[in-house]
Amino acid sequence: MENIINNPILGYARHRIILDDAGKPFDYEFLEVNTAFEKMTGLQRENVIGKTARQAIPGIERSGFDWIGCYGDITLTGGVKDFEQFSEPLGRWYQVYAYSAEKMFFTVFFNDITEIKTQSEELEGFFDVNLDLLCIADLEGHFIKTNNSWGEILGYSTDELSKRHFLDFVHPEDRQATLEAMAILVRGDAVLHFTNRYRCKDGSYRHIEWRSRPKGNLIYASARDVTERTQMEEKLKTERNRLAGIIAGTRAGTWEWNIQSGETIFNERWAEMLGYTLEEINPVSIET
């Protein structure tokens, strides 16, 4: 116990609970603290020992979290509590382990996790404002965490996606290709520029392009809705095929000129009309 109390990275304090006339927790007294307590709270030993919480930490009774009530409950029931909580008077986040081994007394061990919480909140903020679909999944394909863009693009809430398998949302025709991409991730390799169709909450489908990387037992993925781009590409392909059919059916001679390179490409009928074979005139520049 002595080693734990003197641990330079673990805050320690021992207290006596103070009850009001009705027998309810009203305050608590500081009996003992270690040097890590001073470092993590900014409170000096000489200013807290023998003082009550209301005296040593002004405003603690008006905090959003009921510290006195929490510790009082532990003391009166002989229980144990392990929790994370922000202290408004001290302006810091703490991971707290509190217990009572003696009636009317309780002991607290804690860590200052403010920096970790701040970084986590900053990351969470970035995660939620990102326009891309961001997610974390396990190697079995179950969503663990998703950002707000999933709701905006596909219509699903975070709760609706949580713990669901990704295949639940994939178009039946894309499932085999998706499983093959998943197998690559399970092997430890990244999957970039993979596109499949995801079902929206309204039953429609969107084309989603993925960039995914595995790390440990998790998969981190970023995706974008490329539905409009895919539809334009399909329309362009259809138009090209239609035009090719018209050209073939009418035996029209055609040529294409690349403005940037100056290269000119003729079709076989154009070469025939000029009295050449296609091999004899391709490729040429506009100056030829």
Short mmCIF file of C-alpha atoms in Angstrom, two decimals:
data_model
loop_
_atom_site.label_atom_id
_atom_site.label_comp_id
_atom_site.label_asym_id
_atom_site.label_seq_id
_atom_site.Cartn_x
_atom_site.Cartn_y
_atom_site.Cartn_z
CA MET A 1 0.00 0.00 0.00
CA GLU A 2 2.87 2.34 0.81
CA ASN A 3 4.28 1.87 -2.68
CA ILE A 4 0.92 2.70 -4.25
CA ILE A 5 0.48 5.82 -2.14
CA ASN A 6 3.94 7.07 -3.06
CA ASN A 7 3.48 6.26 -6.76
CA PRO A 8 4.47 9.43 -8.65
CA ILE A 9 1.99 8.82 -11.47
CA LEU A 10 -1.09 7.83 -9.46
CA GLY A 11 -2.97 10.41 -7.43
CA TYR A 12 -4.05 9.32 -3.94
CA ALA A 13 -6.27 10.82 -1.27
CA ARG A 14 -7.95 9.53 1.88
CA HIS A 15 -11.08 11.21 3.19
CA ARG A 16 -13.70 11.20 5.93
CA ILE A 17 -17.28 11.70 4.87
CA ILE A 18 -19.33 14.40 6.67
CA LEU A 19 -23.08 13.93 7.08
CA ASP A 20 -25.75 16.55 7.68
CA ASP A 21 -28.38 16.36 10.46
CA ALA A 22 -30.51 14.09 8.29
CA GLY A 23 -27.65 11.63 7.89
CA LYS A 24 -27.02 12.50 4.24
CA PRO A 25 -23.55 13.19 2.74
CA PHE A 26 -22.91 16.94 2.97
CA ASP A 27 -19.12 17.25 2.61
CA TYR A 28 -15.89 15.33 3.09
CA GLU A 29 -12.57 16.06 4.79
CA PHE A 30 -9.07 15.61 3.35
CA LEU A 31 -6.97 13.39 5.63
CA GLU A 32 -4.05 12.38 3.45
CA VAL A 33 -2.77 13.05 -0.09
CA ASN A 34 0.39 12.21 -2.03
CA THR A 35 2.62 14.31 -4.28
CA ALA A 36 0.89 13.04 -7.43
CA PHE A 37 -2.38 14.42 -6.01
CA GLU A 38 -0.79 17.87 -5.81
CA LYS A 39 0.52 17.64 -9.37
CA MET A 40 -2.74 16.41 -10.89
CA THR A 41 -5.10 18.78 -9.07
CA GLY A 42 -2.96 21.88 -8.61
CA LEU A 43 -3.88 21.81 -4.91
CA GLN A 44 -1.11 21.90 -2.30
CA ARG A 45 -1.04 19.48 0.62
CA GLU A 46 -0.86 22.23 3.23
CA ASN A 47 -3.96 23.87 1.76
CA VAL A 48 -6.17 20.78 1.81
CA ILE A 49 -5.24 18.56 4.77
CA GLY A 50 -7.82 19.09 7.53
CA LYS A 51 -10.01 21.08 5.14
CA THR A 52 -13.33 19.99 3.69
CA ALA A 53 -13.99 19.65 -0.03
CA ARG A 54 -16.21 22.74 0.01
CA GLN A 55 -13.35 24.71 1.58
CA ALA A 56 -10.50 23.32 -0.53
CA ILE A 57 -12.40 23.20 -3.84
CA PRO A 58 -14.86 26.12 -3.92
CA GLY A 59 -17.90 25.38 -6.06
CA ILE A 60 -17.62 21.59 -5.89
CA GLU A 61 -21.19 21.37 -4.54
CA ARG A 62 -22.44 23.16 -7.69
CA SER A 63 -20.62 20.90 -10.14
CA GLY A 64 -22.53 19.10 -12.85
CA PHE A 65 -21.37 15.87 -11.24
CA ASP A 66 -22.27 15.18 -7.59
CA TRP A 67 -18.82 14.34 -6.20
CA ILE A 68 -19.93 14.52 -2.57
CA GLY A 69 -22.98 12.35 -3.19
CA CYS A 70 -20.95 9.82 -5.18
CA TYR A 71 -18.30 9.44 -2.49
CA GLY A 72 -20.95 9.46 0.22
CA ASP A 73 -22.74 6.56 -1.41
CA ILE A 74 -19.49 4.58 -1.59
CA THR A 75 -18.73 5.29 2.06
CA LEU A 76 -22.16 4.44 3.44
CA THR A 77 -22.57 1.25 1.41
CA GLY A 78 -18.97 0.07 1.47
CA GLY A 79 -18.95 -0.07 -2.31
CA VAL A 80 -16.44 0.48 -5.09
CA LYS A 81 -16.70 2.78 -8.11
CA ASP A 82 -14.48 3.13 -11.17
CA PHE A 83 -15.39 6.01 -13.49
CA GLU A 84 -14.23 8.89 -15.70
CA GLN A 85 -15.47 12.38 -14.90
CA PHE A 86 -14.73 16.03 -15.63
CA SER A 87 -14.12 18.26 -12.60
CA GLU A 88 -15.51 21.70 -13.35
CA PRO A 89 -13.81 23.47 -10.41
CA LEU A 90 -10.40 22.02 -11.35
CA GLY A 91 -10.99 22.09 -15.11
CA ARG A 92 -9.61 18.59 -15.64
CA TRP A 93 -10.70 15.10 -16.59
CA TYR A 94 -9.98 12.25 -14.16
CA GLN A 95 -10.14 8.50 -14.21
CA VAL A 96 -11.19 7.64 -10.67
CA TYR A 97 -11.15 4.48 -8.57
CA ALA A 98 -12.81 4.98 -5.18
CA TYR A 99 -13.63 2.53 -2.42
CA SER A 100 -14.44 2.36 1.30
CA ALA A 101 -12.85 -0.23 3.57
CA GLU A 102 -13.87 1.51 6.81
CA LYS A 103 -17.23 3.04 7.69
CA MET A 104 -17.27 6.84 7.26
CA PHE A 105 -13.92 6.80 5.42
CA PHE A 106 -13.07 6.36 1.74
CA THR A 107 -9.96 6.24 -0.43
CA VAL A 108 -9.49 7.58 -3.95
CA PHE A 109 -6.87 6.74 -6.58
CA PHE A 110 -6.96 8.71 -9.82
CA ASN A 111 -5.20 9.71 -13.04
CA ASP A 112 -5.35 13.02 -14.88
CA ILE A 113 -6.62 12.06 -18.36
CA THR A 114 -7.30 15.60 -19.59
CA GLU A 115 -4.79 15.44 -22.46
CA ILE A 116 -6.09 12.08 -23.64
CA LYS A 117 -9.69 13.31 -23.46
CA THR A 118 -8.85 16.50 -25.34
CA GLN A 119 -7.13 14.59 -28.12
CA SER A 120 -10.03 12.15 -28.24
CA GLU A 121 -12.57 14.98 -28.49
CA GLU A 122 -10.54 16.69 -31.24
CA LEU A 123 -10.38 13.42 -33.16
CA GLU A 124 -14.09 12.86 -32.58
CA GLY A 125 -14.79 16.35 -33.89
CA PHE A 126 -12.74 15.71 -37.03
CA PHE A 127 -14.42 12.33 -37.44
CA ASP A 128 -17.91 13.82 -37.31
CA VAL A 129 -17.39 16.90 -39.53
CA ASN A 130 -15.55 15.00 -42.28
CA LEU A 131 -17.60 14.91 -45.47
CA ASP A 132 -16.36 11.43 -46.33
CA LEU A 133 -17.90 8.25 -44.97
CA LEU A 134 -15.53 7.20 -42.19
CA CYS A 135 -15.75 3.97 -40.28
CA ILE A 136 -13.91 1.51 -38.08
CA ALA A 137 -14.81 -2.18 -38.38
CA ASP A 138 -13.52 -5.46 -37.02
CA LEU A 139 -11.92 -8.11 -39.21
CA GLU A 140 -15.20 -10.00 -39.37
CA GLY A 141 -16.85 -7.03 -41.05
CA HIS A 142 -18.94 -5.58 -38.23
CA PHE A 143 -19.16 -1.80 -37.91
CA ILE A 144 -17.70 -0.51 -34.64
CA LYS A 145 -17.78 3.23 -35.28
CA THR A 146 -19.19 5.41 -38.05
CA ASN A 147 -19.37 9.16 -38.55
CA ASN A 148 -22.32 11.45 -39.26
CA SER A 149 -21.88 11.32 -43.04
CA TRP A 150 -23.42 7.85 -43.07
CA GLY A 151 -26.69 9.36 -41.96
CA GLU A 152 -26.47 12.26 -44.40
CA ILE A 153 -25.66 10.09 -47.43
CA LEU A 154 -27.27 6.72 -46.74
CA GLY A 155 -29.85 7.67 -44.13
CA TYR A 156 -28.70 5.37 -41.32
CA SER A 157 -28.06 6.51 -37.77
CA THR A 158 -24.97 5.45 -35.85
CA ASP A 159 -27.08 3.11 -33.74
CA GLU A 160 -28.58 1.46 -36.82
CA LEU A 161 -25.11 0.69 -38.18
CA SER A 162 -23.52 -0.29 -34.88
CA LYS A 163 -22.53 -3.96 -34.71
CA ARG A 164 -24.18 -4.64 -38.10
CA HIS A 165 -22.27 -6.63 -40.71
CA PHE A 166 -21.25 -4.62 -43.77
CA LEU A 167 -22.69 -7.27 -46.12
CA ASP A 168 -26.15 -6.43 -44.79
CA PHE A 169 -25.97 -3.24 -46.87
CA VAL A 170 -24.10 -4.42 -49.99
CA HIS A 171 -25.93 -4.98 -53.28
CA PRO A 172 -26.32 -8.74 -53.91
CA GLU A 173 -24.42 -8.48 -57.19
CA ASP A 174 -21.44 -6.86 -55.42
CA ARG A 175 -21.17 -9.21 -52.45
CA GLN A 176 -18.64 -11.63 -53.95
CA ALA A 177 -16.28 -8.82 -55.00
CA THR A 178 -16.71 -7.24 -51.57
CA LEU A 179 -15.81 -10.50 -49.84
CA GLU A 180 -12.70 -10.77 -52.00
CA ALA A 181 -11.70 -7.23 -51.00
CA MET A 182 -12.32 -8.13 -47.37
CA ALA A 183 -10.03 -11.16 -47.71
CA ILE A 184 -7.24 -8.86 -48.86
CA LEU A 185 -7.70 -6.71 -45.75
CA VAL A 186 -7.69 -9.75 -43.48
CA ARG A 187 -4.33 -10.72 -45.01
CA GLY A 188 -2.99 -7.35 -43.86
CA ASP A 189 -2.99 -5.48 -47.19
CA ALA A 190 -4.71 -2.21 -48.06
CA VAL A 191 -7.61 -2.00 -50.50
CA LEU A 192 -7.72 1.22 -52.51
CA HIS A 193 -10.26 2.51 -55.04
CA PHE A 194 -12.68 -0.39 -54.57
CA THR A 195 -16.27 0.43 -55.49
CA ASN A 196 -19.47 -1.35 -54.54
CA ARG A 197 -23.12 -0.44 -54.12
CA TYR A 198 -24.58 0.22 -50.68
CA ARG A 199 -28.27 0.14 -49.89
CA CYS A 200 -29.74 3.36 -48.50
CA LYS A 201 -32.38 3.34 -45.80
CA ASP A 202 -35.02 4.19 -48.43
CA GLY A 203 -34.08 1.07 -50.43
CA SER A 204 -32.13 2.81 -53.19
CA TYR A 205 -28.45 2.13 -53.84
CA ARG A 206 -25.43 4.43 -53.97
CA HIS A 207 -22.04 3.68 -55.51
CA ILE A 208 -19.39 3.92 -52.77
CA GLU A 209 -15.64 4.03 -53.46
CA TRP A 210 -13.46 2.74 -50.61
CA ARG A 211 -9.94 3.23 -49.30
CA SER A 212 -9.35 0.75 -46.46
CA ARG A 213 -6.37 -0.27 -44.36
CA PRO A 214 -6.10 -2.91 -41.64
CA LYS A 215 -4.27 -2.28 -38.38
CA GLY A 216 -4.21 -4.91 -35.69
CA ASN A 217 -7.67 -6.39 -35.35
CA LEU A 218 -9.41 -3.37 -36.87
CA ILE A 219 -10.08 -1.96 -40.32
CA TYR A 220 -9.99 1.80 -40.86
CA ALA A 221 -11.84 2.98 -43.94
CA SER A 222 -12.68 6.17 -45.78
CA ALA A 223 -15.28 6.15 -48.54
CA ARG A 224 -16.97 8.55 -50.92
CA ASP A 225 -20.28 8.58 -52.71
CA VAL A 226 -19.35 8.36 -56.41
CA THR A 227 -22.86 7.63 -57.68
CA GLU A 228 -23.08 10.69 -59.94
CA ARG A 229 -19.62 10.07 -61.37
CA THR A 230 -20.42 6.40 -62.01
CA GLN A 231 -23.70 7.27 -63.68
CA MET A 232 -21.96 9.78 -65.96
CA GLU A 233 -19.31 7.20 -66.88
CA GLU A 234 -22.03 4.66 -67.70
CA LYS A 235 -23.90 7.21 -69.82
CA LEU A 236 -20.69 8.10 -71.66
CA LYS A 237 -19.96 4.42 -72.28
CA THR A 238 -23.49 3.91 -73.59
CA GLU A 239 -23.15 6.90 -75.90
CA ARG A 240 -19.79 5.68 -77.21
CA ASN A 241 -21.23 2.24 -77.89
CA ARG A 242 -24.25 3.77 -79.62
CA LEU A 243 -22.05 6.01 -81.75
CA ALA A 244 -19.78 3.08 -82.60
CA GLY A 245 -22.84 1.13 -83.71
CA ILE A 246 -24.01 3.99 -85.93
CA ILE A 247 -20.57 4.38 -87.49
CA ALA A 248 -20.27 0.65 -88.12
CA GLY A 249 -23.78 0.48 -89.57
CA THR A 250 -23.32 3.41 -91.95
CA ARG A 251 -19.69 2.60 -92.79
CA ALA A 252 -18.79 6.22 -92.07
CA GLY A 253 -15.18 7.31 -92.06
CA THR A 254 -14.12 9.04 -88.83
CA TRP A 255 -11.04 10.61 -87.33
CA GLU A 256 -10.18 12.03 -83.91
CA TRP A 257 -7.69 14.79 -83.19
CA ASN A 258 -6.06 15.15 -79.76
CA ILE A 259 -5.74 18.90 -79.26
CA GLN A 260 -2.96 18.57 -76.67
CA SER A 261 -0.73 16.05 -78.44
CA GLY A 262 -1.69 16.83 -82.03
CA GLU A 263 -2.16 13.11 -82.66
CA THR A 264 -4.84 12.14 -85.16
CA ILE A 265 -6.54 8.74 -85.14
CA PHE A 266 -8.50 7.44 -88.15
CA ASN A 267 -10.88 4.53 -88.33
CA GLU A 268 -10.52 1.76 -90.90
CA ARG A 269 -13.21 3.16 -93.22
CA TRP A 270 -11.49 6.58 -93.36
CA ALA A 271 -8.20 4.94 -94.33
CA GLU A 272 -10.01 2.90 -96.97
CA MET A 273 -11.60 6.05 -98.42
CA LEU A 274 -8.12 7.58 -98.74
CA GLY A 275 -6.72 4.48 -100.36
CA TYR A 276 -4.59 3.35 -97.42
CA THR A 277 -4.65 0.61 -94.85
CA LEU A 278 -5.20 1.63 -91.24
CA GLU A 279 -1.65 0.56 -90.33
CA GLU A 280 -0.22 2.90 -92.97
CA ILE A 281 -1.74 6.08 -91.59
CA ASN A 282 -1.92 5.54 -87.79
CA PRO A 283 -0.75 7.31 -85.77
CA VAL A 284 -0.19 10.67 -87.43
CA SER A 285 -0.24 14.30 -86.32
CA ILE A 286 -2.43 17.03 -87.71
CA GLU A 287 0.63 18.43 -89.54
CA THR A 288 1.22 15.16 -91.44
#
